[in-house]
Amino acid sequence: MKIPSLLLRFPHCCFSRRTYFPNFHFTSRVDFLCIESLTPAQHYQTKWISSSNGLRRELRQQVAPDQQVEELSDREQRLVDRLYSGLIQGHRACLAESITLVESTQSRKKKIAQVLLQKVLSYHREQEKLNQGKPLAFRVGLSGPPGAGKSTFIECFGKMLTERKYKVSVLAVDPSSSTSGGSLLGDKTRMTELSRDMNAYIRPSPTRGTLGGVTRTTNEAILLCEGGGYNVVLVETVGVGQSEFAVADMVDMFILLLPPAGGDELQGIKRGIIEMADLVAINKADGDLVVPARRIQAEYVSAMKLLRKRSKVWRPKVMRISAKTGEGISDMWDKMTEFHDLTLTSGELIAKRRKQQKVWMWNLIQENMLEHFRSHLAVKDKIPLLEEKVLHGVLSPGLAADLLLKAFKDSV
């Protein structure tokens, strides 16, 4: 029997949810009877009301369970308050603990981390308003092939900045092994002088297999570092290739560091990462390597002319530096500040940061959706079976993917 007919036939009866209608929720008042039908899949609420004015139906939006804010316990709230107060006061131990919390994969700690990030974000917005809307920190991405001298450059560059009263944060990302899942995290041991500097903070992090040479929480770690008062944030990444686009989506300036005498570098990486570079630095330009460094610089200057211009106010530069002797490091910082000032004045920097937040949001959605898909009950048990069939050539990868997607779609 349909619900409207049931109400009209028994207008004054009180029904039991458990006994008769397990799919409906009944509430009774003095002058009318109300029946609410919940449809969790669509997150809407159908409400039937019988009163002296007749029968009417209302459709109200229902809040999904996962959208409800879960309250933190007193202990968790005290943890958030302690980390937040220590962070904005510039305590490095609180910054380290906050980044560890953000990097955690435990569901409860993820929720605590989001509460902390919201507080830091609010503080960050207030500080930017006091700074006349200008960014609080200069975010710089640094990449290059192994052996280019990235760690040596960062130590020399970082020491120069701390001597000029800057606070420098280095987020060094190490690749995780696809076999064991571990990372060496040895970049900090190479920066012995910088790691002892109280105006510098070095944080090595594993990629855990994340594409792009950055961790999924690198963007949030940048925010925490800026909340801690660091006004120059360096993100050192691994490898050179198309996946390095992820780095450019979270920094203001992207620098490519290259070694000299490495053969014809243009053949391997002239596309992709070169298109994203705002500055190319040829490192180790000292001693016998000065001549090869000049040759590589000339090749890259020619290559840069063929690339499409991405900025209206800045054309990418190619420089020679030596992290060992310190030659060219100060000139490189002058070029970087020139880039920052030009893009900030033209409005490109602010627009770029806003676009990056949107891009990173969708990156996280894609990653979380894949994780949700793998753990969904409709496909969790089918994945090993279909993988086995694909391995033995019984099914094509495309057909197996279609079957899994169809099973997932039908269950939603």
GROMACS .gro file of C-alpha atoms in nm:
model
  412
    1MET     CA    1   0.000   0.000   0.000
    2LYS     CA    2   0.132   0.345  -0.092
    3ILE     CA    3   0.209   0.592   0.182
    4PRO     CA    4  -0.048   0.862   0.086
    5SER     CA    5  -0.327   0.603   0.085
    6LEU     CA    6  -0.204   0.465   0.417
    7LEU     CA    7  -0.213   0.806   0.582
    8LEU     CA    8  -0.558   0.894   0.451
    9ARG     CA    9  -0.694   0.560   0.565
   10PHE     CA   10  -0.542   0.570   0.914
   11PRO     CA   11  -0.494   0.942   0.991
   12HIS     CA   12  -0.466   0.900   1.370
   13CYS     CA   13  -0.264   0.577   1.398
   14CYS     CA   14   0.090   0.557   1.533
   15PHE     CA   15   0.302   0.316   1.333
   16SER     CA   16   0.606   0.122   1.447
   17ARG     CA   17   0.918   0.159   1.231
   18ARG     CA   18   1.076  -0.171   1.321
   19THR     CA   19   0.768  -0.389   1.294
   20TYR     CA   20   0.593  -0.273   0.983
   21PHE     CA   21   0.795  -0.033   0.774
   22PRO     CA   22   1.170  -0.073   0.822
   23ASN     CA   23   1.250   0.163   0.534
   24PHE     CA   24   1.060   0.463   0.670
   25HIS     CA   25   1.091   0.692   0.969
   26PHE     CA   26   0.767   0.792   1.146
   27THR     CA   27   0.716   1.086   1.381
   28SER     CA   28   0.384   1.191   1.537
   29ARG     CA   29   0.272   1.528   1.668
   30VAL     CA   30  -0.046   1.664   1.819
   31ASP     CA   31  -0.236   1.768   1.507
   32PHE     CA   32  -0.067   1.565   1.231
   33LEU     CA   33   0.127   1.253   1.150
   34CYS     CA   34   0.460   1.285   0.966
   35ILE     CA   35   0.633   1.010   0.771
   36GLU     CA   36   0.986   1.065   0.640
   37SER     CA   37   1.142   0.847   0.371
   38LEU     CA   38   1.519   0.855   0.355
   39THR     CA   39   1.704   0.797   0.028
   40PRO     CA   40   2.075   0.791   0.116
   41ALA     CA   41   2.193   0.735  -0.241
   42GLN     CA   42   2.051   1.071  -0.354
   43HIS     CA   43   2.083   1.240  -0.012
   44TYR     CA   44   1.728   1.377  -0.027
   45GLN     CA   45   1.447   1.341   0.226
   46THR     CA   46   1.084   1.284   0.124
   47LYS     CA   47   0.838   1.403   0.388
   48TRP     CA   48   0.465   1.320   0.391
   49ILE     CA   49   0.246   1.526   0.622
   50SER     CA   50  -0.119   1.457   0.707
   51SER     CA   51  -0.305   1.742   0.876
   52SER     CA   52  -0.641   1.913   0.877
   53ASN     CA   53  -0.550   2.089   0.550
   54GLY     CA   54  -0.500   1.758   0.368
   55LEU     CA   55  -0.199   1.563   0.257
   56ARG     CA   56   0.116   1.730   0.126
   57ARG     CA   57   0.463   1.613   0.031
   58GLU     CA   58   0.794   1.792   0.084
   59LEU     CA   59   1.136   1.714  -0.063
   60ARG     CA   60   1.426   1.829   0.151
   61GLN     CA   61   1.796   1.786   0.098
   62GLN     CA   62   1.953   1.543   0.340
   63VAL     CA   63   2.304   1.593   0.473
   64ALA     CA   64   2.527   1.300   0.386
   65PRO     CA   65   2.692   1.124   0.682
   66ASP     CA   66   3.040   1.193   0.547
   67GLN     CA   67   2.965   1.566   0.532
   68GLN     CA   68   2.891   1.587   0.901
   69VAL     CA   69   3.173   1.742   1.103
   70GLU     CA   70   3.295   1.502   1.364
   71GLU     CA   71   3.383   1.660   1.695
   72LEU     CA   72   3.735   1.622   1.830
   73SER     CA   73   3.792   1.483   2.175
   74ASP     CA   74   3.939   1.706   2.446
   75ARG     CA   75   4.277   1.539   2.404
   76GLU     CA   76   4.274   1.588   2.027
   77GLN     CA   77   4.165   1.950   2.063
   78ARG     CA   78   4.449   2.016   2.306
   79LEU     CA   79   4.691   1.862   2.053
   80VAL     CA   80   4.563   2.092   1.777
   81ASP     CA   81   4.585   2.399   2.003
   82ARG     CA   82   4.938   2.312   2.114
   83LEU     CA   83   5.063   2.254   1.759
   84TYR     CA   84   4.893   2.567   1.629
   85SER     CA   85   5.026   2.799   1.902
   86GLY     CA   86   5.376   2.651   1.872
   87LEU     CA   87   5.368   2.674   1.493
   88ILE     CA   88   5.279   3.042   1.468
   89GLN     CA   89   5.541   3.119   1.736
   90GLY     CA   90   5.809   2.965   1.513
   91HIS     CA   91   5.890   2.647   1.708
   92ARG     CA   92   6.053   2.400   1.470
   93ALA     CA   93   5.952   2.099   1.680
   94CYS     CA   94   5.583   2.192   1.643
   95LEU     CA   95   5.629   2.241   1.269
   96ALA     CA   96   5.790   1.897   1.238
   97GLU     CA   97   5.510   1.735   1.439
   98SER     CA   98   5.245   1.915   1.233
   99ILE     CA   99   5.392   1.791   0.904
  100THR     CA  100   5.411   1.439   1.047
  101LEU     CA  101   5.043   1.464   1.138
  102VAL     CA  102   4.954   1.586   0.789
  103GLU     CA  103   5.153   1.304   0.626
  104SER     CA  104   4.978   1.036   0.834
  105THR     CA  105   4.753   0.793   0.646
  106GLN     CA  106   4.547   0.703   0.954
  107SER     CA  107   4.188   0.823   0.908
  108ARG     CA  108   4.154   0.978   1.253
  109LYS     CA  109   4.481   1.168   1.225
  110LYS     CA  110   4.374   1.291   0.883
  111LYS     CA  111   4.069   1.455   1.042
  112ILE     CA  112   4.282   1.614   1.315
  113ALA     CA  113   4.523   1.738   1.049
  114GLN     CA  114   4.241   1.901   0.852
  115VAL     CA  115   4.125   2.089   1.163
  116LEU     CA  116   4.481   2.213   1.218
  117LEU     CA  117   4.518   2.313   0.852
  118GLN     CA  118   4.195   2.514   0.864
  119LYS     CA  119   4.324   2.709   1.163
  120VAL     CA  120   4.658   2.772   0.993
  121LEU     CA  121   4.480   2.874   0.672
  122SER     CA  122   4.269   3.130   0.861
  123TYR     CA  123   4.582   3.268   1.026
  124HIS     CA  124   4.753   3.273   0.685
  125ARG     CA  125   4.469   3.480   0.532
  126GLU     CA  126   4.480   3.729   0.820
  127GLN     CA  127   4.855   3.775   0.781
  128GLU     CA  128   4.819   3.827   0.405
  129LYS     CA  129   4.559   4.099   0.468
  130LEU     CA  130   4.803   4.272   0.703
  131ASN     CA  131   5.064   4.241   0.425
  132GLN     CA  132   4.833   4.430   0.184
  133GLY     CA  133   4.726   4.110   0.011
  134LYS     CA  134   5.078   4.015  -0.093
  135PRO     CA  135   5.202   3.654  -0.049
  136LEU     CA  136   5.391   3.588   0.272
  137ALA     CA  137   5.649   3.355   0.117
  138PHE     CA  138   5.832   3.291  -0.208
  139ARG     CA  139   5.774   2.930  -0.318
  140VAL     CA  140   6.050   2.787  -0.536
  141GLY     CA  141   6.057   2.443  -0.700
  142LEU     CA  142   6.396   2.291  -0.777
  143SER     CA  143   6.452   1.987  -0.996
  144GLY     CA  144   6.723   1.825  -1.199
  145PRO     CA  145   6.882   1.491  -1.285
  146PRO     CA  146   7.081   1.294  -1.025
  147GLY     CA  147   7.429   1.434  -0.985
  148ALA     CA  148   7.334   1.790  -1.078
  149GLY     CA  149   7.436   1.911  -0.732
  150LYS     CA  150   7.091   2.002  -0.598
  151SER     CA  151   7.174   1.940  -0.231
  152THR     CA  152   7.505   2.128  -0.255
  153PHE     CA  153   7.329   2.418  -0.425
  154ILE     CA  154   7.054   2.432  -0.163
  155GLU     CA  155   7.306   2.445   0.122
  156CYS     CA  156   7.506   2.725  -0.042
  157PHE     CA  157   7.192   2.911  -0.149
  158GLY     CA  158   7.017   2.863   0.186
  159LYS     CA  159   7.317   2.987   0.387
  160MET     CA  160   7.331   3.301   0.172
  161LEU     CA  161   6.962   3.369   0.239
  162THR     CA  162   6.982   3.311   0.615
  163GLU     CA  163   7.277   3.554   0.631
  164ARG     CA  164   7.045   3.807   0.467
  165LYS     CA  165   6.790   3.752   0.749
  166TYR     CA  166   6.555   3.528   0.550
  167LYS     CA  167   6.394   3.220   0.703
  168VAL     CA  168   6.435   2.925   0.467
  169SER     CA  169   6.237   2.601   0.461
  170VAL     CA  170   6.351   2.307   0.247
  171LEU     CA  171   6.110   2.026   0.159
  172ALA     CA  172   6.336   1.757   0.015
  173VAL     CA  173   6.141   1.475  -0.148
  174ASP     CA  174   6.309   1.134  -0.181
  175PRO     CA  175   6.179   0.858  -0.408
  176SER     CA  176   6.034   0.552  -0.240
  177SER     CA  177   6.152   0.211  -0.352
  178SER     CA  178   5.896   0.023  -0.561
  179THR     CA  179   6.033  -0.302  -0.413
  180SER     CA  180   6.062  -0.235  -0.041
  181GLY     CA  181   5.858   0.085  -0.016
  182GLY     CA  182   6.133   0.261   0.183
  183SER     CA  183   6.327   0.582   0.123
  184LEU     CA  184   6.682   0.678   0.206
  185LEU     CA  185   6.591   1.035   0.318
  186GLY     CA  186   6.959   1.127   0.309
  187ASP     CA  187   6.938   1.482   0.173
  188LYS     CA  188   6.956   1.635   0.519
  189THR     CA  189   7.290   1.465   0.590
  190ARG     CA  190   7.442   1.646   0.290
  191MET     CA  191   7.331   1.987   0.419
  192THR     CA  192   7.528   1.982   0.744
  193GLU     CA  193   7.577   2.358   0.775
  194LEU     CA  194   7.224   2.453   0.677
  195SER     CA  195   7.064   2.191   0.904
  196ARG     CA  196   7.235   2.354   1.206
  197ASP     CA  197   7.113   2.701   1.111
  198MET     CA  198   6.827   2.816   1.338
  199ASN     CA  199   6.674   3.020   1.055
  200ALA     CA  200   6.646   2.713   0.831
  201TYR     CA  201   6.431   2.403   0.844
  202ILE     CA  202   6.494   2.092   0.632
  203ARG     CA  203   6.227   1.825   0.598
  204PRO     CA  204   6.294   1.510   0.393
  205SER     CA  205   5.977   1.325   0.286
  206PRO     CA  206   5.915   1.001   0.093
  207THR     CA  207   5.709   1.001  -0.227
  208ARG     CA  208   5.533   0.671  -0.139
  209GLY     CA  209   5.491   0.609  -0.511
  210THR     CA  210   5.315   0.939  -0.580
  211LEU     CA  211   5.351   1.053  -0.941
  212GLY     CA  212   5.535   1.376  -1.000
  213GLY     CA  213   5.815   1.338  -0.749
  214VAL     CA  214   5.618   1.508  -0.475
  215THR     CA  215   5.416   1.372  -0.188
  216ARG     CA  216   5.040   1.425  -0.181
  217THR     CA  217   5.086   1.641   0.128
  218THR     CA  218   5.366   1.865  -0.004
  219ASN     CA  219   5.119   2.144  -0.075
  220GLU     CA  220   4.992   2.129   0.284
  221ALA     CA  221   5.348   2.118   0.419
  222ILE     CA  222   5.420   2.441   0.228
  223LEU     CA  223   5.124   2.604   0.402
  224LEU     CA  224   5.248   2.489   0.743
  225CYS     CA  225   5.598   2.623   0.672
  226GLU     CA  226   5.455   2.960   0.576
  227GLY     CA  227   5.246   2.958   0.894
  228GLY     CA  228   5.568   2.898   1.086
  229GLY     CA  229   5.715   3.223   0.952
  230TYR     CA  230   5.939   3.088   0.673
  231ASN     CA  231   5.941   3.338   0.386
  232VAL     CA  232   6.137   3.127   0.134
  233VAL     CA  233   6.018   2.771   0.072
  234LEU     CA  234   6.231   2.544  -0.148
  235VAL     CA  235   6.078   2.223  -0.281
  236GLU     CA  236   6.350   1.987  -0.404
  237THR     CA  237   6.219   1.707  -0.621
  238VAL     CA  238   6.356   1.393  -0.781
  239GLY     CA  239   6.415   1.308  -1.145
  240VAL     CA  240   6.343   1.490  -1.467
  241GLY     CA  241   6.046   1.413  -1.688
  242GLN     CA  242   5.687   1.487  -1.779
  243SER     CA  243   5.564   1.394  -1.429
  244GLU     CA  244   5.747   1.697  -1.289
  245PHE     CA  245   5.448   1.909  -1.388
  246ALA     CA  246   5.310   1.837  -1.039
  247VAL     CA  247   5.587   2.050  -0.889
  248ALA     CA  248   5.510   2.351  -1.106
  249ASP     CA  249   5.149   2.336  -0.983
  250MET     CA  250   5.247   2.428  -0.627
  251VAL     CA  251   5.533   2.681  -0.654
  252ASP     CA  252   5.571   3.039  -0.775
  253MET     CA  253   5.894   2.976  -0.966
  254PHE     CA  254   6.031   2.655  -1.111
  255ILE     CA  255   6.409   2.616  -1.149
  256LEU     CA  256   6.586   2.345  -1.346
  257LEU     CA  257   6.937   2.261  -1.227
  258LEU     CA  258   7.163   2.085  -1.478
  259PRO     CA  259   7.523   1.956  -1.475
  260PRO     CA  260   7.765   2.038  -1.756
  261ALA     CA  261   7.942   1.782  -1.975
  262GLY     CA  262   7.645   1.550  -1.974
  263GLY     CA  263   7.624   1.504  -2.348
  264ASP     CA  264   7.347   1.658  -2.555
  265GLU     CA  265   7.101   1.729  -2.275
  266LEU     CA  266   6.845   1.870  -2.517
  267GLN     CA  267   6.765   1.530  -2.664
  268GLY     CA  268   6.631   1.390  -2.339
  269ILE     CA  269   6.448   1.670  -2.163
  270LYS     CA  270   6.398   1.957  -2.406
  271ARG     CA  271   6.020   1.907  -2.385
  272GLY     CA  272   5.797   1.888  -2.082
  273ILE     CA  273   6.007   2.010  -1.794
  274ILE     CA  274   6.191   2.272  -2.003
  275GLU     CA  275   5.856   2.425  -2.095
  276MET     CA  276   5.776   2.466  -1.726
  277ALA     CA  277   6.115   2.610  -1.620
  278ASP     CA  278   6.131   2.980  -1.534
  279LEU     CA  279   6.507   2.964  -1.482
  280VAL     CA  280   6.769   2.712  -1.597
  281ALA     CA  281   7.092   2.701  -1.394
  282ILE     CA  282   7.399   2.516  -1.519
  283ASN     CA  283   7.573   2.406  -1.198
  284LYS     CA  284   7.937   2.301  -1.145
  285ALA     CA  285   8.063   2.573  -1.381
  286ASP     CA  286   8.411   2.579  -1.230
  287GLY     CA  287   8.758   2.444  -1.310
  288ASP     CA  288   8.775   2.225  -1.617
  289LEU     CA  289   8.397   2.230  -1.655
  290VAL     CA  290   8.369   2.601  -1.739
  291VAL     CA  291   8.394   2.543  -2.115
  292PRO     CA  292   8.134   2.259  -2.124
  293ALA     CA  293   7.907   2.473  -1.905
  294ARG     CA  294   7.924   2.758  -2.156
  295ARG     CA  295   7.840   2.519  -2.440
  296ILE     CA  296   7.538   2.379  -2.257
  297GLN     CA  297   7.425   2.732  -2.170
  298ALA     CA  298   7.438   2.834  -2.535
  299GLU     CA  299   7.236   2.528  -2.637
  300TYR     CA  300   6.966   2.601  -2.385
  301VAL     CA  301   6.950   2.970  -2.473
  302SER     CA  302   6.881   2.865  -2.833
  303ALA     CA  303   6.623   2.608  -2.723
  304MET     CA  304   6.438   2.857  -2.503
  305LYS     CA  305   6.376   3.083  -2.802
  306LEU     CA  306   6.171   2.809  -2.969
  307LEU     CA  307   5.938   2.757  -2.674
  308ARG     CA  308   5.602   2.925  -2.641
  309LYS     CA  309   5.603   3.221  -2.407
  310ARG     CA  310   5.403   3.146  -2.092
  311SER     CA  311   5.433   3.483  -1.917
  312LYS     CA  312   5.373   3.833  -2.049
  313VAL     CA  313   5.635   3.988  -1.821
  314TRP     CA  314   5.907   3.722  -1.795
  315ARG     CA  315   6.122   3.529  -2.037
  316PRO     CA  316   6.307   3.225  -1.893
  317LYS     CA  317   6.677   3.281  -1.829
  318VAL     CA  318   6.977   3.046  -1.851
  319MET     CA  319   7.262   3.102  -1.605
  320ARG     CA  320   7.595   2.945  -1.507
  321ILE     CA  321   7.659   2.893  -1.135
  322SER     CA  322   7.895   2.705  -0.907
  323ALA     CA  323   7.759   2.586  -0.574
  324LYS     CA  324   8.110   2.479  -0.477
  325THR     CA  325   8.271   2.823  -0.510
  326GLY     CA  326   7.952   3.030  -0.468
  327GLU     CA  327   7.999   3.199  -0.805
  328GLY     CA  328   7.675   3.319  -0.960
  329ILE     CA  329   7.457   3.233  -0.656
  330SER     CA  330   7.395   3.597  -0.561
  331ASP     CA  331   7.317   3.690  -0.924
  332MET     CA  332   7.075   3.400  -0.941
  333TRP     CA  333   6.886   3.529  -0.634
  334ASP     CA  334   6.867   3.873  -0.799
  335LYS     CA  335   6.704   3.713  -1.104
  336MET     CA  336   6.462   3.525  -0.880
  337THR     CA  337   6.356   3.839  -0.692
  338GLU     CA  338   6.315   4.016  -1.027
  339PHE     CA  339   6.082   3.736  -1.141
  340HIS     CA  340   5.888   3.757  -0.813
  341ASP     CA  341   5.847   4.136  -0.830
  342LEU     CA  342   5.743   4.139  -1.196
  343THR     CA  343   5.483   3.863  -1.164
  344LEU     CA  344   5.348   4.010  -0.839
  345THR     CA  345   5.310   4.359  -0.990
  346SER     CA  346   5.140   4.226  -1.304
  347GLY     CA  347   4.900   4.007  -1.103
  348GLU     CA  348   5.026   3.684  -1.260
  349LEU     CA  349   5.155   3.549  -0.929
  350ILE     CA  350   4.821   3.580  -0.747
  351ALA     CA  351   4.631   3.435  -1.043
  352LYS     CA  352   4.878   3.146  -1.065
  353ARG     CA  353   4.836   3.060  -0.697
  354ARG     CA  354   4.458   3.056  -0.726
  355LYS     CA  355   4.475   2.829  -1.029
  356GLN     CA  356   4.717   2.598  -0.845
  357GLN     CA  357   4.472   2.549  -0.558
  358LYS     CA  358   4.205   2.435  -0.803
  359VAL     CA  359   4.446   2.200  -0.984
  360TRP     CA  360   4.566   2.049  -0.659
  361MET     CA  361   4.208   1.998  -0.537
  362TRP     CA  362   4.133   1.788  -0.846
  363ASN     CA  363   4.459   1.595  -0.807
  364LEU     CA  364   4.356   1.495  -0.456
  365ILE     CA  365   4.006   1.404  -0.575
  366GLN     CA  366   4.151   1.173  -0.842
  367GLU     CA  367   4.383   1.008  -0.591
  368ASN     CA  368   4.111   0.960  -0.329
  369MET     CA  369   3.863   0.833  -0.587
  370LEU     CA  370   4.109   0.566  -0.700
  371GLU     CA  371   4.162   0.462  -0.338
  372HIS     CA  372   3.786   0.452  -0.282
  373PHE     CA  373   3.738   0.248  -0.600
  374ARG     CA  374   3.996  -0.013  -0.495
  375SER     CA  375   3.841  -0.057  -0.150
  376HIS     CA  376   3.476  -0.060  -0.264
  377LEU     CA  377   3.289  -0.379  -0.177
  378ALA     CA  378   3.153  -0.421  -0.531
  379VAL     CA  379   3.499  -0.442  -0.691
  380LYS     CA  380   3.735  -0.532  -0.406
  381ASP     CA  381   3.692  -0.908  -0.451
  382LYS     CA  382   3.680  -0.892  -0.832
  383ILE     CA  383   4.008  -0.706  -0.876
  384PRO     CA  384   4.241  -1.006  -0.802
  385LEU     CA  385   4.036  -1.235  -1.028
  386LEU     CA  386   4.035  -0.996  -1.322
  387GLU     CA  387   4.403  -0.915  -1.271
  388GLU     CA  388   4.480  -1.288  -1.294
  389LYS     CA  389   4.285  -1.316  -1.619
  390VAL     CA  390   4.467  -1.016  -1.764
  391LEU     CA  391   4.804  -1.168  -1.669
  392HIS     CA  392   4.718  -1.493  -1.848
  393GLY     CA  393   4.584  -1.314  -2.155
  394VAL     CA  394   4.224  -1.433  -2.108
  395LEU     CA  395   4.094  -1.075  -2.088
  396SER     CA  396   4.226  -0.758  -2.241
  397PRO     CA  397   4.314  -0.476  -1.996
  398GLY     CA  398   4.045  -0.255  -2.150
  399LEU     CA  399   3.770  -0.515  -2.106
  400ALA     CA  400   3.876  -0.588  -1.746
  401ALA     CA  401   3.868  -0.216  -1.667
  402ASP     CA  402   3.521  -0.185  -1.821
  403LEU     CA  403   3.393  -0.477  -1.611
  404LEU     CA  404   3.526  -0.326  -1.289
  405LEU     CA  405   3.387   0.017  -1.372
  406LYS     CA  406   3.047  -0.132  -1.459
  407ALA     CA  407   3.036  -0.322  -1.128
  408PHE     CA  408   3.127  -0.006  -0.941
  409LYS     CA  409   2.874   0.205  -1.130
  410ASP     CA  410   2.591  -0.043  -1.075
  411SER     CA  411   2.652  -0.049  -0.701
  412VAL     CA  412   2.640   0.327  -0.659
   0.00000   0.00000   0.00000
